[in-house]
XYZ file of C-alpha atoms in Angstrom:
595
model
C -23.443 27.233 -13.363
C -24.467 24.921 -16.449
C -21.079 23.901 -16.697
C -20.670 22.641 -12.881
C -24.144 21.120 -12.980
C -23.135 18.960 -15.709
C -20.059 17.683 -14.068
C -21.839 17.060 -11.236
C -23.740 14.709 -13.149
C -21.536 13.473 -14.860
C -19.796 12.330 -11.566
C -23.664 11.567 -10.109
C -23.469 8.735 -13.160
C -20.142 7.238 -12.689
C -21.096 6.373 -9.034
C -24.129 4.707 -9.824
C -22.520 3.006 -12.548
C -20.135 2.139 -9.732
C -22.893 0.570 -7.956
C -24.687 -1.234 -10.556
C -21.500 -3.086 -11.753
C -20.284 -3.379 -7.700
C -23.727 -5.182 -7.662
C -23.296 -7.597 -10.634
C -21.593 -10.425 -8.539
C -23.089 -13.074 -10.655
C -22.384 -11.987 -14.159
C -18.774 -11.020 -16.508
C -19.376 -7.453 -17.078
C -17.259 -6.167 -19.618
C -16.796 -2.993 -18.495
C -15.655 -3.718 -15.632
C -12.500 -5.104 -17.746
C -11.222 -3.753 -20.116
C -8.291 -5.997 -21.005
C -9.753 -9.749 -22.063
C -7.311 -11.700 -20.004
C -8.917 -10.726 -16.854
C -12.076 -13.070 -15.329
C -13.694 -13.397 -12.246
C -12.123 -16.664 -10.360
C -15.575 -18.770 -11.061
C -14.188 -19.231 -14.715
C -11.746 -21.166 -13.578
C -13.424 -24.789 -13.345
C -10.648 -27.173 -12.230
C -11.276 -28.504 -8.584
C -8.691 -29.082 -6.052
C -8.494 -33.185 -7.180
C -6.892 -32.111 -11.002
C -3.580 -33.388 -11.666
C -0.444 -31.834 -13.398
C -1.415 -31.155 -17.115
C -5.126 -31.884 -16.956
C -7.751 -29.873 -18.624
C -10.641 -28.229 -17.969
C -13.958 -27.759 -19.793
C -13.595 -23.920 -19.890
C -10.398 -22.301 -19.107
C -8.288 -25.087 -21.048
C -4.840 -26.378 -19.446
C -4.668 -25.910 -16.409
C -0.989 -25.742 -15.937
C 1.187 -22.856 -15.472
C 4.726 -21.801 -16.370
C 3.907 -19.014 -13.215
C 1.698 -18.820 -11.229
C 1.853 -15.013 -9.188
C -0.073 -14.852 -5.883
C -1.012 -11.273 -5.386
C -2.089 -8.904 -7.982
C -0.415 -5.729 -6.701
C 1.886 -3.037 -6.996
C 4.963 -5.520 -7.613
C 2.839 -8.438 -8.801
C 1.213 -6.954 -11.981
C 4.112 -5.421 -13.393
C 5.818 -8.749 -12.961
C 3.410 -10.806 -14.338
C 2.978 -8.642 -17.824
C 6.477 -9.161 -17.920
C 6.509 -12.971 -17.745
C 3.679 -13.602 -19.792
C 6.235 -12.455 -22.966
C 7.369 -15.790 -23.205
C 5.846 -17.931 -20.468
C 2.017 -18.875 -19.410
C 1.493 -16.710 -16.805
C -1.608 -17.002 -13.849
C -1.729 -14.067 -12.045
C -4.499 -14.299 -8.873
C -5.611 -11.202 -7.274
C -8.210 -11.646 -4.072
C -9.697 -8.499 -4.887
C -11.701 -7.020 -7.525
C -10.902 -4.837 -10.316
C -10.057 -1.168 -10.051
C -11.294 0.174 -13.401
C -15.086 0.658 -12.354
C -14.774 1.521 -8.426
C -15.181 5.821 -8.262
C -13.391 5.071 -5.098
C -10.334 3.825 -6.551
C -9.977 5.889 -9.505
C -10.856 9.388 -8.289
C -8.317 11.232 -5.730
C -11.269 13.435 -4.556
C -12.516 9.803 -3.252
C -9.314 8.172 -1.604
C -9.860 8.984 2.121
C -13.577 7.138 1.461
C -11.711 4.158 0.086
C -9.590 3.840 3.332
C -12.979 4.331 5.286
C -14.792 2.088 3.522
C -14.560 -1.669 5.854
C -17.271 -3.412 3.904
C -16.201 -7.069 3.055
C -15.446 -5.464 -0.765
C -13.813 -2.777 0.175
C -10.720 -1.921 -1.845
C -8.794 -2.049 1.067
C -8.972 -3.904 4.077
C -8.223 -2.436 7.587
C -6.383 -3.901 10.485
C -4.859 -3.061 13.787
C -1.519 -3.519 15.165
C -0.983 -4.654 18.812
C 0.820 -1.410 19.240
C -2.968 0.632 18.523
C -2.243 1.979 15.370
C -4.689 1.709 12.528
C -3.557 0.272 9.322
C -4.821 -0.932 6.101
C -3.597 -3.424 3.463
C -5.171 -3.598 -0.436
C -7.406 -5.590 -1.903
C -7.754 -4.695 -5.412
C -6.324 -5.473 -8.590
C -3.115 -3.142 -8.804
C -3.020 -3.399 -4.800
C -1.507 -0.280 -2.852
C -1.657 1.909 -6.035
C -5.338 1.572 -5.852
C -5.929 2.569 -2.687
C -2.328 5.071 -1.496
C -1.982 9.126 -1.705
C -0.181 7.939 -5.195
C 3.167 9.799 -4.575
C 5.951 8.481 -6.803
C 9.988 8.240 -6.148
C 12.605 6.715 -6.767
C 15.267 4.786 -4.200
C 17.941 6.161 -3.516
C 21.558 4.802 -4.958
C 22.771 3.301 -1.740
C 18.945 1.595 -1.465
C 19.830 -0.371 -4.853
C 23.282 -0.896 -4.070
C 22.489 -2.398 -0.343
C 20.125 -4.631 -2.012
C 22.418 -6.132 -4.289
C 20.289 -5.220 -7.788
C 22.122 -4.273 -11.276
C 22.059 -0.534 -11.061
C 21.721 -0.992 -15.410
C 18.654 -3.074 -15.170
C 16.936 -0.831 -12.607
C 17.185 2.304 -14.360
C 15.922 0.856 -17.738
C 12.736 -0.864 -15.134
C 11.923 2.324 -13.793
C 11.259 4.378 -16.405
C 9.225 1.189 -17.695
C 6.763 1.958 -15.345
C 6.910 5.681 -14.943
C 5.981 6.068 -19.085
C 2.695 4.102 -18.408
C 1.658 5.606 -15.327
C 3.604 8.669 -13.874
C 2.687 12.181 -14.141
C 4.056 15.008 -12.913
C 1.581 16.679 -10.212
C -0.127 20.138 -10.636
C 1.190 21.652 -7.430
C -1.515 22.832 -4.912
C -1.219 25.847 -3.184
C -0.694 24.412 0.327
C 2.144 22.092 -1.402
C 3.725 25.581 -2.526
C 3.764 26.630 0.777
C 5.010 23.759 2.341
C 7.518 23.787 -0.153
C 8.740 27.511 0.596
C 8.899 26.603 4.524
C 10.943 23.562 3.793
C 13.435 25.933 2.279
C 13.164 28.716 4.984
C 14.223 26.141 7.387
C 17.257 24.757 5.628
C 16.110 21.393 3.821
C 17.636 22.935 0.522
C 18.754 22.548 -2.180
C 15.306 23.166 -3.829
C 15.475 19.959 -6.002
C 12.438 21.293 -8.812
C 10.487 18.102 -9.919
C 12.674 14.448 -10.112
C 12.153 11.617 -9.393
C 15.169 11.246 -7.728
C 15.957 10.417 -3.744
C 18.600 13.418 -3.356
C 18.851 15.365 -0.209
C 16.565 18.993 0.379
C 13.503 20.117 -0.514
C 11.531 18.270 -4.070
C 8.502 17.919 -6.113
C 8.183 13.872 -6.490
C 5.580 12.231 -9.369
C 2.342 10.824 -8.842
C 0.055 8.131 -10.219
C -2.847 10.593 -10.448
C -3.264 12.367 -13.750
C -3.980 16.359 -14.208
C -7.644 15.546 -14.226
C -7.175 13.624 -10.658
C -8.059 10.437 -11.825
C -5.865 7.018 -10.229
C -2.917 5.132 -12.864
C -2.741 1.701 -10.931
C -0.508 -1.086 -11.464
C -3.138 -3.060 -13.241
C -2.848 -0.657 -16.197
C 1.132 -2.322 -16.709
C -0.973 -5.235 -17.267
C -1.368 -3.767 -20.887
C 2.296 -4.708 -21.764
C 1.670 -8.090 -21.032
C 1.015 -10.712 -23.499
C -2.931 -11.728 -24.084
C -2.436 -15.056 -25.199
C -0.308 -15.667 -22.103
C -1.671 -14.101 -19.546
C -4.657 -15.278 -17.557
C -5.507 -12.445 -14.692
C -8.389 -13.781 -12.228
C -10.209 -11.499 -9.980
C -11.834 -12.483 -6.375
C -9.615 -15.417 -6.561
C -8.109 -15.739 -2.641
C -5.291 -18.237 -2.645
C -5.398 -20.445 1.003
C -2.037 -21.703 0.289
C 0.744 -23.486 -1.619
C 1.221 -27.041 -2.645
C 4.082 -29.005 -2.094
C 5.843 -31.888 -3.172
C 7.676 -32.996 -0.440
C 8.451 -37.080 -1.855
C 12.203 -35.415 -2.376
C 14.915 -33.828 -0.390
C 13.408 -30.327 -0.813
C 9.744 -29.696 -0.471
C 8.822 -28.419 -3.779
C 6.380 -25.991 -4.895
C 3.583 -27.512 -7.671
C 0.157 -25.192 -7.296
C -1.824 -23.680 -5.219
C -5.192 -24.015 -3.905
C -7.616 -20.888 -3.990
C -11.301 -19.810 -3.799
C -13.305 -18.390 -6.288
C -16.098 -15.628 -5.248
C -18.800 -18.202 -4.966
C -16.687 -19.641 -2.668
C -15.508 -22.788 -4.744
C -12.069 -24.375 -4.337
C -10.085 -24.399 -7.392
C -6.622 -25.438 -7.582
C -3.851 -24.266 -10.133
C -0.945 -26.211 -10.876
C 2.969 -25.317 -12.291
C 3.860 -27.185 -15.492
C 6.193 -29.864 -14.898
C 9.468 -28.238 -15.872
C 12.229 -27.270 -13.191
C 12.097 -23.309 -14.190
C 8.365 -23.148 -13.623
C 7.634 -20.972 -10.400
C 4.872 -20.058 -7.831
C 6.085 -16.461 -7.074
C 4.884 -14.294 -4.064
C 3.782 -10.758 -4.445
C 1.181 -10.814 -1.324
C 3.115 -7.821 0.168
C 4.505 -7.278 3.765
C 1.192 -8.810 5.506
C -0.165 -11.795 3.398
C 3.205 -13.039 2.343
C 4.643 -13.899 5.695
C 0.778 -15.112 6.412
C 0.770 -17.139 3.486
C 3.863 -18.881 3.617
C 3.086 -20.209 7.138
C -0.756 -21.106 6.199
C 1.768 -23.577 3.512
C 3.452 -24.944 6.406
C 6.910 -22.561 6.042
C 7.719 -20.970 9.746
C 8.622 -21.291 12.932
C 7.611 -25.003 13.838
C 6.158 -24.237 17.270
C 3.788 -21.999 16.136
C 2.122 -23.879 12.873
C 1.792 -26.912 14.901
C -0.299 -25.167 17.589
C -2.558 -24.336 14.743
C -2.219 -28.056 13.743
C -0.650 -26.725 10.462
C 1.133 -29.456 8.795
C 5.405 -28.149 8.658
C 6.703 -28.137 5.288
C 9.696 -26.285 6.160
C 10.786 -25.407 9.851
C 12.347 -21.166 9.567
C 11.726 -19.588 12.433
C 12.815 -15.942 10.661
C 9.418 -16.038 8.866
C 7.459 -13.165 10.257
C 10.046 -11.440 11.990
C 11.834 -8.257 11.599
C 8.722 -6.244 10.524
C 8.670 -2.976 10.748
C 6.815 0.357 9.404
C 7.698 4.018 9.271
C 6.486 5.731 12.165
C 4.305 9.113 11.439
C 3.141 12.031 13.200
C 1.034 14.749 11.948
C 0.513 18.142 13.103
C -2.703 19.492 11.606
C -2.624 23.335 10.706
C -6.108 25.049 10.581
C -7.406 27.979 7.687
C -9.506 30.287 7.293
C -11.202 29.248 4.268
C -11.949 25.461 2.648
C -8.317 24.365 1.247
C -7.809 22.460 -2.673
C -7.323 18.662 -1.706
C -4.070 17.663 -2.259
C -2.265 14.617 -1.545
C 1.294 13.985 -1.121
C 3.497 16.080 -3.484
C 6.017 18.356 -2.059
C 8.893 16.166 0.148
C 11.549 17.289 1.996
C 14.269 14.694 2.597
C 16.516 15.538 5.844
C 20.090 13.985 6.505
C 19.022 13.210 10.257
C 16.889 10.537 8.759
C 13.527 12.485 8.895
C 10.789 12.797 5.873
C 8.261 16.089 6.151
C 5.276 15.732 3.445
C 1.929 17.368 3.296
C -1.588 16.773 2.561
C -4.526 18.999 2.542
C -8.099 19.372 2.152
C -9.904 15.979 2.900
C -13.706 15.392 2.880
C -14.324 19.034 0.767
C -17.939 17.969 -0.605
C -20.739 18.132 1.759
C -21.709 14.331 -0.099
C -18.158 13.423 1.499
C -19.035 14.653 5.006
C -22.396 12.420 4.487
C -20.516 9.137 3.415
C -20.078 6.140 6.364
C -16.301 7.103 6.611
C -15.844 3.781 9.256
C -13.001 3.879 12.291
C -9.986 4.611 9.925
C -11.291 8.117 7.998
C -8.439 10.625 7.789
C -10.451 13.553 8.924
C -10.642 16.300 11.001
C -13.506 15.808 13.809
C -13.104 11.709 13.419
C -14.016 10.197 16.969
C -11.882 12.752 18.734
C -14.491 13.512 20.755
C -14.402 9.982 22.563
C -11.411 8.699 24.385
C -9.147 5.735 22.680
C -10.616 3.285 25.331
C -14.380 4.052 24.822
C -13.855 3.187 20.774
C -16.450 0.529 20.673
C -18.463 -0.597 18.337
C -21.230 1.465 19.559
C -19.533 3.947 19.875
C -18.688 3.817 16.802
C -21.810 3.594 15.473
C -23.320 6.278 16.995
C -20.613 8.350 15.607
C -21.699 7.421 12.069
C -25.426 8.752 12.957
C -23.433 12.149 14.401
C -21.206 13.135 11.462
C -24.315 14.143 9.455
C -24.656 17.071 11.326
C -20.751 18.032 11.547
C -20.224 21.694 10.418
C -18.705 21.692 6.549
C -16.248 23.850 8.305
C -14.273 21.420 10.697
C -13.174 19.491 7.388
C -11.366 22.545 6.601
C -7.084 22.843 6.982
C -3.751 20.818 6.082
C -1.694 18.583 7.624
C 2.614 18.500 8.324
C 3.749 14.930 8.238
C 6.612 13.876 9.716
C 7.869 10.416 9.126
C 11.036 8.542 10.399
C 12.890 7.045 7.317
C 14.800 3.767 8.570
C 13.141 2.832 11.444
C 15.955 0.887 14.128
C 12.550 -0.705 15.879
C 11.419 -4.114 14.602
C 8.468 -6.047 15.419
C 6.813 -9.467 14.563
C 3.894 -11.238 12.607
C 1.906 -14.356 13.921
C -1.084 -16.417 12.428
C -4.216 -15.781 15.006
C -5.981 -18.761 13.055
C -5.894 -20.504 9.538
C -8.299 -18.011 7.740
C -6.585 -17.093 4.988
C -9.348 -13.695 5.375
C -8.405 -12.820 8.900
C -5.516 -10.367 9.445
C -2.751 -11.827 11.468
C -1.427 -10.279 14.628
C 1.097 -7.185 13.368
C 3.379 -5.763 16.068
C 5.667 -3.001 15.098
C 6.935 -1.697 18.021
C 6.801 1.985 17.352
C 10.082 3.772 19.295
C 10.891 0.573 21.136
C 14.623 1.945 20.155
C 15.440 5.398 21.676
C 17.389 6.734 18.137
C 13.616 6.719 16.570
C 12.008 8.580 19.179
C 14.919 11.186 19.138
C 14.749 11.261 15.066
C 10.690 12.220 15.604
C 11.054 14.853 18.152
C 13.727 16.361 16.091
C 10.885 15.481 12.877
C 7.867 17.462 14.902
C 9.972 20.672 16.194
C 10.938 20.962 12.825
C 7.434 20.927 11.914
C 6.175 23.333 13.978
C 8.899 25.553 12.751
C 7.420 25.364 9.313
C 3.688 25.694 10.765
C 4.490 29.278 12.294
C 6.152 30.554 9.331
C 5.332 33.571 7.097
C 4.852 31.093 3.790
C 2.178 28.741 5.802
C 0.916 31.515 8.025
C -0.079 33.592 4.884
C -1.718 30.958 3.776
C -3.498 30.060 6.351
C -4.990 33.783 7.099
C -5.166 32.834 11.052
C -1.858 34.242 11.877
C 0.492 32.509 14.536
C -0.621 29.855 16.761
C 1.311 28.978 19.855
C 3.258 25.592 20.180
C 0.683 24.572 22.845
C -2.479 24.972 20.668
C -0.972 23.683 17.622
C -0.213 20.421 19.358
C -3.564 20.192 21.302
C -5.563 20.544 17.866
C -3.342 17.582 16.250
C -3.859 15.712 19.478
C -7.668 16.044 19.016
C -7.554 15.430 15.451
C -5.346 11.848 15.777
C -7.133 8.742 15.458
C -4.886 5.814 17.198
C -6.040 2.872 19.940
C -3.224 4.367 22.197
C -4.058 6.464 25.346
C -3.340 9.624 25.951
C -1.127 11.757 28.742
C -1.941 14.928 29.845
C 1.479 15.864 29.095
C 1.033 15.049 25.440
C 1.997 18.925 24.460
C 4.449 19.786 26.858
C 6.852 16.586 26.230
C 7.207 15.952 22.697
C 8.507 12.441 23.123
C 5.114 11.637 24.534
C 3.258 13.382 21.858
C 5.461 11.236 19.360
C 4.255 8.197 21.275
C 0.224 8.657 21.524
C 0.029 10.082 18.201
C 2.021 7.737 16.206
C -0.128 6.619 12.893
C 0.795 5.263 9.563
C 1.552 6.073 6.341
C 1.437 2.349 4.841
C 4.906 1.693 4.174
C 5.570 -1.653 6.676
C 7.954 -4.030 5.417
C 9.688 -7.086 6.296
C 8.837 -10.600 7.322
C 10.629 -12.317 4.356
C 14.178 -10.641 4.583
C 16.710 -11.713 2.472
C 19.388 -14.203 3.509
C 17.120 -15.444 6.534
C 13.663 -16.334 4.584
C 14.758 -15.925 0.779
C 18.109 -15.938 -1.074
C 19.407 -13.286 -2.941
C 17.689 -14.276 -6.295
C 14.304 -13.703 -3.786
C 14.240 -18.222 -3.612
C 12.747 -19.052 -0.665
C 15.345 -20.765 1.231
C 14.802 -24.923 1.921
C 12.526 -25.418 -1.079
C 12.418 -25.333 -4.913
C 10.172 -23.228 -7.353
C 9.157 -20.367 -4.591
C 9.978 -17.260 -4.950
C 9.040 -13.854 -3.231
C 8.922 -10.489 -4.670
C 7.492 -7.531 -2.794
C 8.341 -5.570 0.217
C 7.944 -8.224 3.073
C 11.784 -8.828 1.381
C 12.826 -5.074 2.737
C 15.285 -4.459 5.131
C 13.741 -0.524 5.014
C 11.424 1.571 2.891
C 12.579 2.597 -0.189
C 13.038 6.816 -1.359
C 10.351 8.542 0.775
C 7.259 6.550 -0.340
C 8.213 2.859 -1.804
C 5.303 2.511 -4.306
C 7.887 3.427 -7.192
C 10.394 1.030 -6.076
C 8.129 -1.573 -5.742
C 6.685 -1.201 -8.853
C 10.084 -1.609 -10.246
C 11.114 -4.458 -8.327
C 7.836 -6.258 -10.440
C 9.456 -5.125 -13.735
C 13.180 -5.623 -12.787
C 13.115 -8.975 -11.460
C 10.124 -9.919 -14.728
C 13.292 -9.518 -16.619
C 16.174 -10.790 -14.535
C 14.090 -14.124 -14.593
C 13.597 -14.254 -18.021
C 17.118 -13.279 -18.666
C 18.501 -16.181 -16.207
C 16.342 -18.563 -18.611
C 16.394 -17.000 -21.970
C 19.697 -14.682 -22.086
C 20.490 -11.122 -21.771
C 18.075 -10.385 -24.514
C 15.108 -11.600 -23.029
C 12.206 -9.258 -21.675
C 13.262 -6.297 -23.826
């Protein structure tokens, strides 16, 4: 009893630390970085009327061989890469991950997703189509704020793509020796695992990283004592007198040169956390690069905020047009996921993501279990997008206000410890055929444009998910999860009402939701965070990830995908910041470079 009272404490400090530092706005706290190349944007003290080369009073030259929008799963491993031989600026709009209990502790990640405060790790939106959603905004970016799974793509992925199969395979591993580990499987995993192989999706695959066909045990990002790896801890590799990393710096957009044939890329403009304009320039050298890594939401956004997109619609928001592509924004998609939520007996071990089995008709089943365990959990303000059992089911899609919402909030303090107990079957569609569309709703670079994704628009997804949830209630009623569960049995019916109740979505429901599983794919469709697209290749950038029309832009992160890579892309990604770090500096330096 000693023993758990001290960690309890010990836990009790590292949240008020949490706080105290979360508080500090207006002073450098140390702590809170532990690597000396990252500041808070309000050290940067050029304004937005410096010229190429200038200085400033504290932060020196102000000129940059690359500069790297977005701080985040592709954009820190790239930078630390760069910064070997070239200045690098790396600006992040969120803060840093090291001191925030909510990013670095898995018993803490469905609170992160919850939490909509303005400094929130992550930062929720909503699709047109209903579904809830969230993008990071945090140093490290979706690895601070995901389940933390960890694959690889598969070898057609890398070979669609175009990439040097040599240079990816010496990137990922890179990565996986600074942050991987290999997961200490939960007991609802196991079983999982075991039904997975009852109903066919074999081989049994053991632990790889690998995207192979049947049944595996993937990595993950969290370490044996559950505490988060992010992205920001690549930044170690980079080189200190290099690298500059600001924090709560928010980029508003590009600068151009646009005296010549091609509009060319020179700096960008951003504010710090005060709220102060700064703006950082590229040295003048032809090599020098502003480079993308904003991901599959803020990348699109951002190029047309610069004036690059479809003409009509910048000039309605009396943007000026750089570049006129109407392909920017377009093609987005994002893996379409149902759950089915599987009562027990007894409180279950959290567990995220571990245990994956990968179908040939195109269909992903994963498992999580065990959200919101600590009665301190139950008591947190969870917002709209918690991931829990009991979470506004009570009040129909259409009555979600704001007050309703709130008076939820005041309720959950007297929900039961025991409707937080169970695990979930997820079922997720791999290559979605249904495509959707981003547009600017304003010029606020800290307003979430409008998303559509068009969930099952094309009949071959809606067929792949039915397929996805039968076999998912197969696994539900067999021996391995019914053993676990101690409540024997449940019919079809009741298993699908419960998941039903349980689903948090903007999309109404049919009172035929169990009895036609197409319709039960449709109302319950939610996310697992894996959209994509916007940018693709050969319409928005070139194969080299130039955007198309203009010099010294580049893009590298998923708004680039055609699909998601391997089951979860975070490990792809990841590479992609590594792999194309060192393709650059090869296609400058030679093949030696970046080794």
């Amino acid at each position: 009893m000693a023993l758990v009272g001290a960690v309890k404490l010990f836990f009790c400090l590292v949240l008020w630390l949490s706080c105290i530092l979360s508080c500090s706005q207006g002073k450098q706290n140390f702590s809170e970085f532990p690597y000396p190349f990252i500041k808070r944007a309000s050290w940067f003290s050029s304004s937005s009327s410096s010229s190429t080369g200038s200085t400033s009073s504290s932060g020196g030259n102000n000129a940059y061989d690359y500069i790297v929008v977005g701080g985040g799963t592709a954009g820190c491993p790239l930078a630390a890469t760069l910064s070997q031989n070239f200045s690098v600026l790396l600006l992040e709009r969120g803060g840093a991950p090291f001191s925030n209990a909510n990013v670095s502790f898995l018993g803490n990640f469905h609170i992160a997703l919850a939490d909509i405060s303005p400094t929130s790790a992550s930062q929720a939106f909503v699709s047109t189509d209903g579904v809830i959603n969230a993008r990071a905004r945090v140093l490290g970016g979706g690895t601070g704020i995901n389940a933390g799974f960890y694959t690889r793509a598969s070898s057609s992925f890398i070979n669609k793509v175009g990439w040097d199969a040599k240079l990816v395979n010496e990137s990922y591993p890179w990565v996986e020796k600074q942050i991987v580990h290999r997961p200490n499987l939960a007991p609802w995993q196991r079983a999982v695992r075991d039904s997975l192989l009852d109903v066919g999706v074999s081989p049994f695959n053991g632990f790889t990283y690998d995207h192979i066909y049947g049944t595996k045990i993937g990595g993950t990002i969290f370490d044996r004592f559950g505490r988060r790896h992010t992205a920001a801890e690549l930044l170690a590799s980079g080189n200190p007198q290099k690298l500059t990393v600001l924090v709560h710096a928010t980029v508003q957009k590009i600068v151009f040169d646009t005296s010549g044939k091609q509009p060319k890329a020179v700096g960008v403009i951003f504010k710090d956390e005060k709220g102060e304009q700064h703006q950082a320039l590229l040295v003048n050298r032809p090599r020098s690069e502003i480079i993308l890594s904003t991901g599959a939401i803020a990348t699109p956004q951002m190029l047309m905020l610069s004036g690059i997109g479809p003409k009509a619609d910048l000039q309605k928001l009396k943007i000026p047009v750089v570049l006129d592509n109407e392909f920017v924004g377009k093609g987005m998609a994002d893996n379409p996921m149902n759950s089915i939520f599987v009562p027990t007996k007894s409180p279950v071990q959290q567990s995220l993501i571990q245990t994956v089995g990968i179908t040939k008709k195109g269909v992903y089943i994963e498992a999580s279990s065990g959200f919101g365990q600590s009665s301190d959990s139950i008591h947190c303000h969870h917002g709209i997008v918690s991931a829990e059992i009991g979470q506004l089911s009570t009040i129909p899609p259409k009555q979600r206000t704001p007050e309703a919402i709130q008076a939820y909030i005041k309720r959950k303090r007297d929900l039961p410890h025991e409707a937080f107990k169970g695990g979930f079957i997820l079922e997720k569609i791999a290559t979605p055929i249904s495509t959707g569309e981003l547009r600017l709703i304003n010029t606020n670079v800290d307003d979430n444009p409008s998303v559509t994704f068009n969930y099952f628009k094309h009949p071959y997804d809606l067929e792949r998910c039915v397929e996805g949830i039968r076999m998912a209630m197969t696994i539900v009623q067999s021996e391995h999860v019914t053993n676990y569960t101690q409540l024997g049995k449940e019919s079809v019916e009741k298993i699908l009402n419960m998941s039903v109740s349980a689903n948090v979505n903007f999309i109404p429901r049919h009172p035929n939701d169990t009895s036609s599983l197409e319709q039960f794919c449709k109302d319950t469709v939610i996310t697992i965070w894996h959209y994509h697209g916007g940018c693709h290749v050969g319409k928005v950038v070139s194969p080299e990830h130039n955007v198309l029309g203009v010099q010294r832009l580049r893009i590298v992160d998923g708004s680039t995908f055609n699909e998601s890579p391997g089951t979860n892309p975070q490990g792809t990604v990841l590479m992609m910041g590594r792999y194309m770090g060192v393709k650059i500096l090869r296609d400058r330096l030679g093949r030696t470079a970046g080794i």
